[in-house]
Structures are given as C-alpha cells and as structure tokens.
Coordinates of C-alpha atoms and ligand atoms in Angstrom, one line a residue:
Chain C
X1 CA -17.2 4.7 35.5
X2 CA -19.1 3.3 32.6
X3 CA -16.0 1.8 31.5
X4 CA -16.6 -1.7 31.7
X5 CA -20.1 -1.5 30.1
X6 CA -18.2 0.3 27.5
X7 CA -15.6 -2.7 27.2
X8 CA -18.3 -5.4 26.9
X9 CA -19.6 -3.8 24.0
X10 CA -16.8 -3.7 22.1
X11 CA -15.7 -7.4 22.9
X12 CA -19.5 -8.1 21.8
X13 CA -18.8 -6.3 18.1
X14 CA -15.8 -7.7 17.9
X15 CA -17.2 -11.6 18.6
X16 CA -20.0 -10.5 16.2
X17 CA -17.1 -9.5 13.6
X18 CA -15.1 -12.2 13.7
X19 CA -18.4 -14.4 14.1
X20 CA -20.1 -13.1 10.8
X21 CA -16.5 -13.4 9.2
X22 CA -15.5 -17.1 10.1
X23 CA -19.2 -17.9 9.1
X24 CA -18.8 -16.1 5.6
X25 CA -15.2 -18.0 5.6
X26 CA -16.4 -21.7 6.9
X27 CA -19.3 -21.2 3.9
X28 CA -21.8 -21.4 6.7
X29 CA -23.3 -18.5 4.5
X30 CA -22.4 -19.7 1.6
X31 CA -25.6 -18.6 -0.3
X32 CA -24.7 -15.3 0.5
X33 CA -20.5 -15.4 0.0
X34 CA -19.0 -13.5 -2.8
X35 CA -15.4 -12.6 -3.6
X36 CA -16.0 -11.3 -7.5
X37 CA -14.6 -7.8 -6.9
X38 CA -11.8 -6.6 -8.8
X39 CA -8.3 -6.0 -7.0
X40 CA -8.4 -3.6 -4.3
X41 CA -11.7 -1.9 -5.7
X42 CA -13.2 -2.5 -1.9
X43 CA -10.6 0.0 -0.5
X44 CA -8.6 -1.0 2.8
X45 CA -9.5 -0.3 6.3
X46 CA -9.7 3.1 7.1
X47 CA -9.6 4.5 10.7
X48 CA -12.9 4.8 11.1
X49 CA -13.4 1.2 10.1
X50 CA -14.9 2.2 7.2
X51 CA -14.3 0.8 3.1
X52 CA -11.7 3.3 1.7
X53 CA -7.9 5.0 2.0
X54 CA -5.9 4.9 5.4
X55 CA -8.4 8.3 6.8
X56 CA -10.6 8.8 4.2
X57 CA -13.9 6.7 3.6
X58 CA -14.6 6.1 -0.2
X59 CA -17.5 5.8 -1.9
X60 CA -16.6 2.0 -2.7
X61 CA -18.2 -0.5 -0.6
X62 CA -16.0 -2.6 1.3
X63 CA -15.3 -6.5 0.6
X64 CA -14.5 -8.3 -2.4
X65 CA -18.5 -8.7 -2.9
X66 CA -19.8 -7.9 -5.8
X67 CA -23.8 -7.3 -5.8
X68 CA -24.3 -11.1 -5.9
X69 CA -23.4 -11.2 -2.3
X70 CA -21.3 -10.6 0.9
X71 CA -18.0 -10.0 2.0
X72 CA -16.0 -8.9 4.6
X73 CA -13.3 -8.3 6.8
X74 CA -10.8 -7.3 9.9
X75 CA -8.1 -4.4 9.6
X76 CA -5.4 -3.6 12.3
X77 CA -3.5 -0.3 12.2
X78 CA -0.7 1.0 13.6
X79 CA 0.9 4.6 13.7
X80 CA 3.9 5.8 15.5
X81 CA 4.1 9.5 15.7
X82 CA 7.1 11.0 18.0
X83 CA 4.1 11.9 20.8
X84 CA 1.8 9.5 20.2
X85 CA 0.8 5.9 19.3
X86 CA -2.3 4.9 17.3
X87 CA -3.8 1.0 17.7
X88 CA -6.7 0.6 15.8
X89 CA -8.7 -2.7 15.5
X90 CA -11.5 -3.9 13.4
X91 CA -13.8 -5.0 10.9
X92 CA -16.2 -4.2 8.2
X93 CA -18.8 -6.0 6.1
X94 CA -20.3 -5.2 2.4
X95 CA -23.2 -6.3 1.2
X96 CA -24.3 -6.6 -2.1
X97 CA -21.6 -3.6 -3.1
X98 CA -24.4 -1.7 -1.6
X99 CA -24.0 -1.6 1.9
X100 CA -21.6 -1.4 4.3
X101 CA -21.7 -1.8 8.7
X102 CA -18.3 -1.7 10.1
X103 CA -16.9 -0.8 13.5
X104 CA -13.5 0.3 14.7
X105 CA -12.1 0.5 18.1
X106 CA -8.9 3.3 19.0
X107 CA -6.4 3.1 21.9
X108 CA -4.2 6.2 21.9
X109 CA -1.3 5.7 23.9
X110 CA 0.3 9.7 24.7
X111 CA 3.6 10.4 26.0
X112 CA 4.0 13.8 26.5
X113 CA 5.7 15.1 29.3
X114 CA 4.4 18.4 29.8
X115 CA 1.0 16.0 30.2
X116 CA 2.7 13.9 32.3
X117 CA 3.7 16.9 34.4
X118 CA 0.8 18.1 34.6
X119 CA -0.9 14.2 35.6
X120 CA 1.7 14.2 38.3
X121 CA 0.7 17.5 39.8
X122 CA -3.2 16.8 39.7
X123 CA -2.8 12.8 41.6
X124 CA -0.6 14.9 44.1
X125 CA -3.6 17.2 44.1
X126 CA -5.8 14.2 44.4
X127 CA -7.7 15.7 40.6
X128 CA -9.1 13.4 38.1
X129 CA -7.9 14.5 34.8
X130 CA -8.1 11.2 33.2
X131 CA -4.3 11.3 32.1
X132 CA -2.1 8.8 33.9
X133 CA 1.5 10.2 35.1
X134 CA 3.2 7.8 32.9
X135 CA 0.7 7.5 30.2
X136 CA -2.4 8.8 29.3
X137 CA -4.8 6.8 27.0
X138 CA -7.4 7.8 24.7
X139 CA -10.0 5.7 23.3
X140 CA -12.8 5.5 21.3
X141 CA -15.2 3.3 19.5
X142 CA -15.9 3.9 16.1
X143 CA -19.6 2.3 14.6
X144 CA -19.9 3.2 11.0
X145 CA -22.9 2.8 8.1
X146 CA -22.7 3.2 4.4
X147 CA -24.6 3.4 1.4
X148 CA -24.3 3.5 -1.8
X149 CA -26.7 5.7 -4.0
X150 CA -25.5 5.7 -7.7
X151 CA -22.9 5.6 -10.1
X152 CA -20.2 3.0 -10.4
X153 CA -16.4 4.0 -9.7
X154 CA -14.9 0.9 -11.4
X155 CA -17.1 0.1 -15.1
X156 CA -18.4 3.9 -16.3
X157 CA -15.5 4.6 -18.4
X158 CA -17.6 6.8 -20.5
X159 CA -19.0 9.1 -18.3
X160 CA -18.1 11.5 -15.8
X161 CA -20.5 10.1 -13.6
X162 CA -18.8 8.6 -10.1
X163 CA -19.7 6.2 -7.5
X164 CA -21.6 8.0 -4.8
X165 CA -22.0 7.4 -1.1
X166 CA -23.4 8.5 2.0
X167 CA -22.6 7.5 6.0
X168 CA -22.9 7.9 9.4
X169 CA -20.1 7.3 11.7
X170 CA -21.2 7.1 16.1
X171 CA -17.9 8.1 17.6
X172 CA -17.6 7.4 21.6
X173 CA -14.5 8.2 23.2
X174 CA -14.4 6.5 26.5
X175 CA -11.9 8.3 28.2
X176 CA -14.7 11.8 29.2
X177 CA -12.0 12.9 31.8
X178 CA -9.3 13.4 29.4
X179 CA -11.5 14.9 26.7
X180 CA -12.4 17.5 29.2
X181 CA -9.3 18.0 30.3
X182 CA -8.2 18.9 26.4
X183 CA -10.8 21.6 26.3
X184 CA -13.2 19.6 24.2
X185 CA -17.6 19.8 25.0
X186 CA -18.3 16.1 24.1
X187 CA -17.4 12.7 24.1
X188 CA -19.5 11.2 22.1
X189 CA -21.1 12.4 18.4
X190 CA -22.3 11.2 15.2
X191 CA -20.5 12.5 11.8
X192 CA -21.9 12.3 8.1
X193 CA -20.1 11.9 4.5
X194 CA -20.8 12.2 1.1
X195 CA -18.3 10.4 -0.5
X196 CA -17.5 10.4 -4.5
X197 CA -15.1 7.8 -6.4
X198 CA -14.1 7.1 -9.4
X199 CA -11.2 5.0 -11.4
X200 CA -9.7 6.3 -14.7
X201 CA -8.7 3.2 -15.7
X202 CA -6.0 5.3 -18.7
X203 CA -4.6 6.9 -16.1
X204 CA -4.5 4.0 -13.8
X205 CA -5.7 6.1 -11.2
X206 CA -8.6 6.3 -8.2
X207 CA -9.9 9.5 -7.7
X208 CA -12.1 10.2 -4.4
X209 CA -13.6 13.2 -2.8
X210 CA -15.3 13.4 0.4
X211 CA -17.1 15.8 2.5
X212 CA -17.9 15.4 6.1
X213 CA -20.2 17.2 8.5
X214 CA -18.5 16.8 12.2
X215 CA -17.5 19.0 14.8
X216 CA -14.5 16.5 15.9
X217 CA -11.3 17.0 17.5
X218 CA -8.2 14.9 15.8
X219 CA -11.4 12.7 14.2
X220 CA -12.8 11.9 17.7
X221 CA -10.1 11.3 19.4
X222 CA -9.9 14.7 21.5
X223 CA -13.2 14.8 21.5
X224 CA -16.1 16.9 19.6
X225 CA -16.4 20.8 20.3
X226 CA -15.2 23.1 22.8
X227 CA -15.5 24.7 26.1
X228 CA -14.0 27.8 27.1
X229 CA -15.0 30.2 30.2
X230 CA -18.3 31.8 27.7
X231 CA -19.6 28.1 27.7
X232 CA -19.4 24.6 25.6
X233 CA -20.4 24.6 21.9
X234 CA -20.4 21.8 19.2
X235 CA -21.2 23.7 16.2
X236 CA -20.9 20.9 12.9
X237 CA -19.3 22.2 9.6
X238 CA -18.7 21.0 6.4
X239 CA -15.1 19.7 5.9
X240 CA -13.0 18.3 2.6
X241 CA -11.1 15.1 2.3
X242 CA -9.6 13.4 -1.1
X243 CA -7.8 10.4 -2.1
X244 CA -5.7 9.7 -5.0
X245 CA -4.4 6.3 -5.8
X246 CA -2.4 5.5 -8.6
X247 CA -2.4 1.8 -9.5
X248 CA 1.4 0.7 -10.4
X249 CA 0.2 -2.5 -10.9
X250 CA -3.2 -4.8 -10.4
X251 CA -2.6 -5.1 -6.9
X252 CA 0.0 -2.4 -5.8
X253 CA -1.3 1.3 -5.4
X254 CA 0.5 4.3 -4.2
X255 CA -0.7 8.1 -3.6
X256 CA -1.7 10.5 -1.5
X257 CA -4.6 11.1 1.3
X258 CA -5.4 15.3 2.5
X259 CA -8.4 15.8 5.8
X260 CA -9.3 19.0 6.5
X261 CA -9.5 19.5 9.8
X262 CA -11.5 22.1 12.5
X263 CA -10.1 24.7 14.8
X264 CA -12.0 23.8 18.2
X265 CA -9.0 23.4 20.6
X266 CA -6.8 25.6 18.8
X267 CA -5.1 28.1 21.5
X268 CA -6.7 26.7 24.1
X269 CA -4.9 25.6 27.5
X270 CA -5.3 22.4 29.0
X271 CA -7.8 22.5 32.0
X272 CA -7.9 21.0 34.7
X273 CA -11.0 20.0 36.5
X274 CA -12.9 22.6 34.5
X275 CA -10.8 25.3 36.1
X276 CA -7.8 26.8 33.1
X277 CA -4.3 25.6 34.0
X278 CA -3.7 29.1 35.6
X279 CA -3.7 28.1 39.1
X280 CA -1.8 25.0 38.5
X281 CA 0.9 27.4 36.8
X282 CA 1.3 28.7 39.8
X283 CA 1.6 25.8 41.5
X284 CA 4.2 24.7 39.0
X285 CA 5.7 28.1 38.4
X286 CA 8.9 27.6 40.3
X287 CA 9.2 23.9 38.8
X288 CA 9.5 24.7 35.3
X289 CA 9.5 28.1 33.8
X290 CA 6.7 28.4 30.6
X291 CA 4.2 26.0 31.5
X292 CA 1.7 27.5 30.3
X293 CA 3.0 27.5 26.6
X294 CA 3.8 24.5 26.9
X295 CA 0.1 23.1 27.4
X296 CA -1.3 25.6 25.4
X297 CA -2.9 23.4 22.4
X298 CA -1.3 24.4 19.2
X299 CA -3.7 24.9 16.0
X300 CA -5.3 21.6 15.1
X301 CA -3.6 21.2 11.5
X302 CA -4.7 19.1 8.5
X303 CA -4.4 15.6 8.1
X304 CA -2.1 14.8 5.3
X305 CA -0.1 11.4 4.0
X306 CA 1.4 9.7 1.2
X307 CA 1.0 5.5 0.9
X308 CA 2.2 2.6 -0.6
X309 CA -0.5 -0.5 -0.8
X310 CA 0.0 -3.9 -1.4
X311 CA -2.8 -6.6 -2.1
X312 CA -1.2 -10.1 -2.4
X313 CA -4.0 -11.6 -3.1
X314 CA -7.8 -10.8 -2.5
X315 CA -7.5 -12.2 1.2
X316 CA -4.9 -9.8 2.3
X317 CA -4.1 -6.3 1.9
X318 CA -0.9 -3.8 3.3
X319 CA -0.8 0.0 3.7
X320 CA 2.2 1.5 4.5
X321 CA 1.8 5.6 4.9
X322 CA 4.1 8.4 6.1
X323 CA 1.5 10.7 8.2
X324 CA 1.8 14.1 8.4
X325 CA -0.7 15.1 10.8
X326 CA 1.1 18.3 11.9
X327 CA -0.2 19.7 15.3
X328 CA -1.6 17.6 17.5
X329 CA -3.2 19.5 20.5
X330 CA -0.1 20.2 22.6
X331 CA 2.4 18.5 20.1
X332 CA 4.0 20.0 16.8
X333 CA 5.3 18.3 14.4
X334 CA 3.8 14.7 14.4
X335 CA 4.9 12.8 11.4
X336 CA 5.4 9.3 11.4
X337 CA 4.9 6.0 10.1
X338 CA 1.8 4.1 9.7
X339 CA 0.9 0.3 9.1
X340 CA -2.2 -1.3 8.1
X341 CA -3.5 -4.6 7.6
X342 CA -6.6 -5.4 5.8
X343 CA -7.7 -9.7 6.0
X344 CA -10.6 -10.3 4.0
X345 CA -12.7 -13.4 4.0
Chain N
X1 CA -53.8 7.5 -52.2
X2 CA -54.3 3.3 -51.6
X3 CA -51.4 2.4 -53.2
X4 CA -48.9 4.4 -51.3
X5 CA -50.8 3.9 -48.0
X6 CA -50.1 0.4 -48.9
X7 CA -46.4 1.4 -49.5
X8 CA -45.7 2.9 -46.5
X9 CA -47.3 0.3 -44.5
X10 CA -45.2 -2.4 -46.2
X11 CA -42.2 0.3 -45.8
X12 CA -43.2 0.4 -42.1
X13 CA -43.1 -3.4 -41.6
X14 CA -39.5 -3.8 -43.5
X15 CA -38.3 -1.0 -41.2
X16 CA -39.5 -2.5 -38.3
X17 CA -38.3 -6.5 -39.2
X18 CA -34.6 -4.5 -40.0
X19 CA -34.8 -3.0 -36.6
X20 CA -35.6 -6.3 -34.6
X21 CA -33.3 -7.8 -36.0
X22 CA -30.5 -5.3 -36.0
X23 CA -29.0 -6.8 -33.1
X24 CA -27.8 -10.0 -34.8
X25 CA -26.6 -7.8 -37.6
X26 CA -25.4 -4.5 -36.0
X27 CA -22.2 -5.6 -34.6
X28 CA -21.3 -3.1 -32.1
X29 CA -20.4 0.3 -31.9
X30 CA -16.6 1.4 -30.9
X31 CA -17.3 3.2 -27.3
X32 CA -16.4 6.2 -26.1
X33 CA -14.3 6.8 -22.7
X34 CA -14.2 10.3 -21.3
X35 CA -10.4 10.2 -21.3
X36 CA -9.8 8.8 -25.1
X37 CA -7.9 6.4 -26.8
X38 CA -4.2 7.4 -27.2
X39 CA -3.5 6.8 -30.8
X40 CA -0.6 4.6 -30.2
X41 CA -2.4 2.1 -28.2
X42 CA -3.0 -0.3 -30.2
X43 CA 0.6 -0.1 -31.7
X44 CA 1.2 -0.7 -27.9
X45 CA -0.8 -3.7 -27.6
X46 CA 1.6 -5.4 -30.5
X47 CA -0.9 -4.3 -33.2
X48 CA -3.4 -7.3 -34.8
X49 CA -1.0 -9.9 -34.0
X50 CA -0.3 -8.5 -30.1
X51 CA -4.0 -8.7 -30.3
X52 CA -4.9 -11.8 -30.9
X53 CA -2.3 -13.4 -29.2
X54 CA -3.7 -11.5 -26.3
X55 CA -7.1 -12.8 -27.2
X56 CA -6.1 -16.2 -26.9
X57 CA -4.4 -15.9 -23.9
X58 CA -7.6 -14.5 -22.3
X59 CA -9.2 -17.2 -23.4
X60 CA -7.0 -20.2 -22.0
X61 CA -7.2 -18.3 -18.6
X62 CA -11.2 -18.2 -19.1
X63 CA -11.1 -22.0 -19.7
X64 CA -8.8 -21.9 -16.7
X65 CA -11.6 -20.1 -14.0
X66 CA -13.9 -22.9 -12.5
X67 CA -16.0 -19.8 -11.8
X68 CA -16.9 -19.1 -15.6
X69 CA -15.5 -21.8 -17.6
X70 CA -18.7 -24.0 -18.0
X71 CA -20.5 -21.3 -19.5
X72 CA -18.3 -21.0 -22.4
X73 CA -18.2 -25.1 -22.7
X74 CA -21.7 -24.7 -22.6
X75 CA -22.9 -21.6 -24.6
X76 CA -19.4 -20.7 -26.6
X77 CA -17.7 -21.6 -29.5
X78 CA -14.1 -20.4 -28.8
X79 CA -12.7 -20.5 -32.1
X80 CA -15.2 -18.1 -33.2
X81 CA -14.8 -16.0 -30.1
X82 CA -11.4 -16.0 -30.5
X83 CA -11.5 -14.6 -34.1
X84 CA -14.1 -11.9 -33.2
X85 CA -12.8 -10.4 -30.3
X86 CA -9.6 -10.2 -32.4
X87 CA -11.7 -7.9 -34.2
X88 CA -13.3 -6.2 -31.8
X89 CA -10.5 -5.5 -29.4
X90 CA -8.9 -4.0 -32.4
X91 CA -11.6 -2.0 -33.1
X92 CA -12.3 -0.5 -29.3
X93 CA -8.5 0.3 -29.6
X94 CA -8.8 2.8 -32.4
X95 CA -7.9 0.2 -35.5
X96 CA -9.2 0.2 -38.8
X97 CA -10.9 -2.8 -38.7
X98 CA -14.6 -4.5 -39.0
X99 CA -16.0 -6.3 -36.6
X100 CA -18.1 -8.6 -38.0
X101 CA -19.8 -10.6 -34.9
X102 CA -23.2 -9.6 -32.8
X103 CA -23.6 -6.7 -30.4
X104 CA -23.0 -7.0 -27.0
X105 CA -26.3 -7.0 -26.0
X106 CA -27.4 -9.5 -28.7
X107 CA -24.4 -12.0 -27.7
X108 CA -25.1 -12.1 -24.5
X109 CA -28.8 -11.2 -23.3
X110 CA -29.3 -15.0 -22.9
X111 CA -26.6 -15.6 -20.9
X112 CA -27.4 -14.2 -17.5
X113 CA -24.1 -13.3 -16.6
X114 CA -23.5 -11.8 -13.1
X115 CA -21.7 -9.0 -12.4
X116 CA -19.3 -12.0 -10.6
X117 CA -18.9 -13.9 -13.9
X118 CA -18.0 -10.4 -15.5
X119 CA -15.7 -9.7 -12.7
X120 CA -13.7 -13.2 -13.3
X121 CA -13.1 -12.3 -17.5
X122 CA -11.2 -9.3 -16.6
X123 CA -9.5 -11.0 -14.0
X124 CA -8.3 -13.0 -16.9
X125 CA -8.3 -9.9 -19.2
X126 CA -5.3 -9.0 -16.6
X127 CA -3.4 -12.4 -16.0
X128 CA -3.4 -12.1 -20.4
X129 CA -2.1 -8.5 -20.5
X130 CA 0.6 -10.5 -17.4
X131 CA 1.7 -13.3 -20.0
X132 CA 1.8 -11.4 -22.9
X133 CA 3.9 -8.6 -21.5
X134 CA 1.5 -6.2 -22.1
X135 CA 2.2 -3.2 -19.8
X136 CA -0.5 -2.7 -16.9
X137 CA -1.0 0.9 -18.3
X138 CA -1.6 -0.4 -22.0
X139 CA -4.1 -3.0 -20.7
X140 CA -5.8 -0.7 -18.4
X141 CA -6.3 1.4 -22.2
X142 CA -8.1 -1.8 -23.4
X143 CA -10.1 -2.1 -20.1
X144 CA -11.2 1.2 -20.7
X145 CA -12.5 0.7 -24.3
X146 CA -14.6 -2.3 -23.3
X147 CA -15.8 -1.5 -20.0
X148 CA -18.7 0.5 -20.6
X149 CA -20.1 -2.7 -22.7
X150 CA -20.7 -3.9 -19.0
X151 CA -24.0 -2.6 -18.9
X152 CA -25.3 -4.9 -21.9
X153 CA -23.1 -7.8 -21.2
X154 CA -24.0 -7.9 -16.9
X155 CA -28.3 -8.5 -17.4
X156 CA -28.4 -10.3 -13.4
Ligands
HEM401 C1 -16.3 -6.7 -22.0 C2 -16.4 -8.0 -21.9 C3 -16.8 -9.0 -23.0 C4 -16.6 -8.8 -24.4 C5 -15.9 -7.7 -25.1 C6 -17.2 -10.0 -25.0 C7 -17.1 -10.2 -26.4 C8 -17.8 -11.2 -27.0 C9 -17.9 -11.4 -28.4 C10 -17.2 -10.6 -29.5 C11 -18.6 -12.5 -28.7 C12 -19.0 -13.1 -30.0 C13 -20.3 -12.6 -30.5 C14 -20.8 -13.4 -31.7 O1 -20.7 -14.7 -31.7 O2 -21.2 -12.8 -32.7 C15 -19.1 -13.0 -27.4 C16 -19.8 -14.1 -27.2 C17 -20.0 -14.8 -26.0 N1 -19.6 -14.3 -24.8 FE1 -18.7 -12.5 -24.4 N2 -17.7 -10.8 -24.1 C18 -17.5 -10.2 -22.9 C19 -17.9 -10.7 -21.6 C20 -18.4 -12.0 -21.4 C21 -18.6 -12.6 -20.2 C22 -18.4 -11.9 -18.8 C23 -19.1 -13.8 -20.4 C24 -19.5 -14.9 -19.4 C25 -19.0 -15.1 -18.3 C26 -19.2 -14.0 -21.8 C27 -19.7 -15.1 -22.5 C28 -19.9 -15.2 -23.8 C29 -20.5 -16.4 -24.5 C30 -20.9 -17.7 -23.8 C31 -20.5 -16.1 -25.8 C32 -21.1 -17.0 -27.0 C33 -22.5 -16.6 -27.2 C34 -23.1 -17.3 -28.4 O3 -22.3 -17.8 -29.2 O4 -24.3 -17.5 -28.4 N3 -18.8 -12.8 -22.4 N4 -18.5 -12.2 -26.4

C-alpha cells in the first residue's frame, strides 16, 4: 500500500499551510501581508479547498488580500448526512487577488449496513474490498490552482462585465480498493473550472456561475469514471454549478448553492473483487432476501443546499448549510447538516 | 485665407488649454450602474441633511483608520471634503444638486492610493451607513453609485 507515502504528503501540505500561514500572521512576510479586502469578498472554504461557497469555487480569489499582497487561510468542515460523515481539513492562499494554491484533505466515514454486510462476507471470504465491516473510509486529497483573468466581481457596478476565473483541481482518493469496489475506473484525476462572479451591490446580492469539466463520482470521492463488464471509461463532460448569496448585512450572507452532477455509477452493483455482486448474492441469498437491490447504486443526484454565513470579523468566518445531496451511490435520501469554519490570517 | 488660418490656430490652442485643464474644472459626471438608482434613495439616505451627516460620519471613521488617516492629514482639507462630497453623494444618488469640486481623476491622480487604502474608505463608508442608521440595503445603493469611480481614484 502506498498509503503511508500518501499520508506524508499531506502532513507535508499541511506543515507548509500552516507554515506559510503563521509566517504571514507573525509578519515574518510582512512585505507581502495584506488584509484590505472587503467583508467576505474572498469567499469561504469550499470542499475542494478552493476561495468560494460551501461546493462551489468562485471566481473571487481567496484571502482578505487585496492586489497589494497576500493572504490566507485554514477551513475545517463538517457534514452529517444519515449514511455518511464528511471531515474536511485545510487551507488556501491568495495572492495579489490574482492567484490562488490551496489544498484540501477528505475522510469519509460510511455506515451503511448493506456495505457492512457485504465487508463482513468478503474478510470471511478473505477479499479486499477496501470497506471495513464496521466502517468503511474514503479519502481523498484535494490540490487546487486558480487564476484570475479579468473582470472585477466587487467595484464594476456599471457593467455587466464579471470577475472571471479559471482552475485545476488534482483529486487523489487514497482508498483504490473501495473505489473499485463502487464501480468507479480511477482514483485519481484532474478537473477544470471556469468560474464567473459578480456582486450587485442594489440587490445586496453575489451572483456566481461555474462550469466544470470532470468525470467525478460524488466530486472525487467515489472515484472518477466507470467500469462495467464492456470495460472502464472516464469520458470528462461539461457540468453547471451556481451560487447566490444574498448579503443581509456586511458580514452575514445567506443563499443557495446547486452542482450538477454525472451519471457514472448510476444502476450499477457494487463489485467485488472486479467480479459483480452476483455470486456473493448467492452466497448471501439465504441471509437476507434482496441484496442485490440493496447494493445496487442509486442514480448519482445533484448537489443542492441552502446556507447561512457569518463573518465576525475578517479573521474568522461560519457556514452553516442544510445539504441536500440526494442519492448517494447505494443511499437515498442524504440530507443533512453542514459546518464550516473558515480562519484567515 | 491668413487671417482665419490664424483663427483657427488660436481656436485650436484655446480648445486645447480648456481641455487640459478640464479636469480641475469638470467636476465629475453622475455614473451609471447597470441596475439603476431607485428614485427614493436618496429620500432613503435622509435627503441632504442624512447626507451630510453621513458624510461626516465617514469622515471621523477615516480619521479613525491608522491605515488611511495620514493621507488625509497630509494631502486633505476635511472641511472642504466634507462639504463636497455632500454634494457629490447627493448627486450619485439621483439629487438635483451641483457638485462643484474636481473630478475623480483630477483629485486624486497624485495620491497613489492602493486598492488597500480604497478598500479601508468603504470600510468606513459602512461603519457611517452603521451609526447613522442607514439601512445596509440603502448604503449598498450609495456604494453602487460611487463604485465605478474606483478606477480613477485606485492609480497603484
Ligand atoms: C469612491 C470613493 C471616493 C470618493 C467619492 C472621493 C471623493 C472626493 C472628493 C469629492 C474630493 C474633493 C475634490 C476637490 O477638492 O475638489 C476628494 C479629495 C480627496 N480624496 Fe477622495 N474620494 C474617494 C476615495 C478616496 C480615497 C480611497 C482616498 C485615500 C485613501 C481619498 C483621498 C482624498 C484626498 C487626500 C483628497 C484631497 C485632495 C486634494 O485636496 O488635493 N479619496 N475625494
């Protein structure tokens, strides 16, 4: 297993995160330090570590820097779904308002029992699935890039014209075994967004759209592409995402988030060792009746939620979000509560 | 033939001193978001006198911001800032009224300000809308109508 090469480089990001961040903090760089941004015009830490709403990446580079300098900063989030549990850790640095890095890293903590079942039967069987009896637990590193090309979201009042992005996310879930068991063809893959924001400051309200080119599974997290009995394929598309945030006050913002998401793993049974579940039915057949329904994925829905966020002051920022993620390979029905924290420096 | 060759040349030249030195005698333009001015906002704001008791608000919090405050010991003269953004503010907002100070660009070419510095006035644009009581939505009107001056105003 390549897992602990895998674990050294995330404690090495994170050191370098929370390096670059105590320097920018202790004024070590303070040639370089800028807070000048307006309230919340950085975004918050999204789940791809990224400058933007809870999922969606914005346009807006993150930080309180202005283009006089650098800022930064580490994000934690938590989401409780009835099947699942979402950790996500840390942190993202703007510079100049021109250019972001940032890197994220997800534990996925699954309690479903028909997975369980299903665990229990293969370490009987003596099969690797990756899942854990108890427990299975997905992760994946998240390393993200922006830039930003033109337009200003915040000061063009009189133009139509928004702030415009582009990025590159590398997303490497370490956990192959349970990918493949899902269905999914890779573990690791790059995504791209164009991302377009602007603020109407009459309406007191942040508009952003966002279009992605990824092949991903539940944004990485089930993996990238497919594999069925014809062969594995990882075809990229073209998919929509938008934020709204209306600004109640200077630092208090609710609204609504929407990710379109891709089909790969609709439909599709869990497998195990490569093989369909239809020989482990069997197996099981006698235990429980309908097993196979019961790992059959259900169709990958969109992402949707609605959020309330709070920025005390222009160190700190909270997100609380209902999600409704919907289907979420073989759970219905996954909405749930969601917690971000944003520290900036 | 001479004599109006001579005429247009001096008619030229007075065009051309007019023009550089419009700046200093142009006063500024009333700007034009994408999303308009609702007609009651300056009603909203408290009319002239919400105005310029906003005005003077925004400038006790600039005098307030270690950040920016040196420039306007240095460069301002409040009083007269005070009195012209009266006027200006008014006018952004949709009232009949003249402003009768510099452009933008002419005020502040020399200044250098940083899109930082800028940042920190409507910090304290806010915090004045705050003490007033001016609702976030109405001051977000007035943010509106002088945020596209930001291009002049920001040189660095
Ligand atoms: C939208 C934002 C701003 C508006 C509407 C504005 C408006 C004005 C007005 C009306 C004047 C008077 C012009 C005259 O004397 O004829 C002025 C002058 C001045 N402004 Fe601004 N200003 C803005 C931003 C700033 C910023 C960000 C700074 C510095 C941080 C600044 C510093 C000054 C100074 C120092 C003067 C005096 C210049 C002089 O008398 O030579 N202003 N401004």
């Amino acid at each position: 297993m390549n897992g602990s090469q895998g674990s050294k480089l995330r404690l090495w990001s994170c050191a370098a995160i929370l390096g670059a961040a105590a320097a920018m903090h202790s004024g070590l760089a303070s040639a370089g330090y800028n807070d000048g941004k307006v309230f919340l015009t950085g975004g918050v830490f999204t789940v791809d570590g990224a400058g933007g709403g809870g999922a969606v990446p914005w346009a807006t580079i993150t930080g309180y820097e202005t283009r006089d300098g650098i800022n930064g900063g580490v994000g934690y989030t938590y989401a409780n779904l009835p099947a699942l549990q979402l950790n996500v850790f840390g942190g993202a640095i703007g510079f100049y308002d021109r250019f972001e890095l940032s890197y994220a890293t997800h534990k996925l903590s699954l309690n479903l029992s028909n997975l369980d079942t299903v665990a229990l039967v293969a370490e009987a069987a003596g099969l690797d699935l990756g899942t854990d009896p108890w427990n299975s637990t997905l992760q994946m590193d998240v390393y993200g890039a922006k830039l930003r090309l033109f337009g200003d979201a915040v000061y063009t009042s009189d133009s139509w014209i928004p702030q415009v992005a582009i990025g590159g996310l590398y997303k490497e879930n370490t956990t192959k075994e349970l990918i493949r068991t899902l269905g999914a063809n890779k573990a690791k893959d790059w995504e791209a967004y164009v991302a377009a924001t602007k603020v109407f400051f009459p309406l007191s309200t942040l508009v952003n759209f966002t279009v992605r080119y990824t092949s991903a599974n539940e944004i990485g997290l089930t993996g990238f592409g497919e594999c069925s009995a014809s062969g594995c394929t990882n075809d990229k598309e073209f998919r929509f995402e938008a934020s709204v945030a209306h600004l109640l006050s200077k630092n208090t913002a609710i609204g609504f988030e929407y990710q379109q998401h891709g089909g790969n793993l609709d439909g599709k049974s869990v497998t195990v060792a490569g093989l369909p579940l239809t020989g482990l039915t069997d197996l099981l057949g006698g235990v429980l009746g309908g097993v196979e329904d019961a790992l059959t994925q259900e169709k990958e829905s969109d992402w949707m939620d609605v959020f309330f966020a709070y920025a005390p002051n222009k160190n700190l920022s909270f997100v609380i979000a209902y999600l409704m993620l919907g289907n979420i390979s073989v759970a219905q029905d996954q909405n749930g509560f969601y917690m971000s924290m944003h520290a900036t420096f | 033939m001479k004599l109006s060759k001579i005429g247009l040349s001096l008619f030229t030249g007075a065009a051309l001193l007019a023009a550089s030195a419009q700046p200093a005698f142009a006063g500024e333009q009333k700007t034009k978001p994408i999303l308009g001015i609702p007609k009651s906002a300056l009603d909203d704001f408290g009319g002239a006198a919400g105005v310029h008791a906003w005005v003077e608000s925004l400038f006790y919090y600039i005098m307030l911001d270690n950040r920016i405050s040196h420039i306007f010991r240095e460069f301002g003269n409040v009083e007269r800032q005070i009195a012209l953004n009266t006027q200006l503010e008014q006018m952004v907002l949709g009232g009949a009224v003249e402003y009768q100070g510099a452009s933008m660009s002419a005020a502040h070419a020399d200044l250098g300000i940083t899109m930082t510095q800028f940042n920190a006035v409507v910090e304290a644009a806010y915090n004045a809308c705050e003490r007033n009581n001016v609702p976030y939505k109405t001051c977000n009107h007035l943010i509106a109508a002088l945020a596209p001056f930001t291009r002049v105003i920001v040189t660095r």
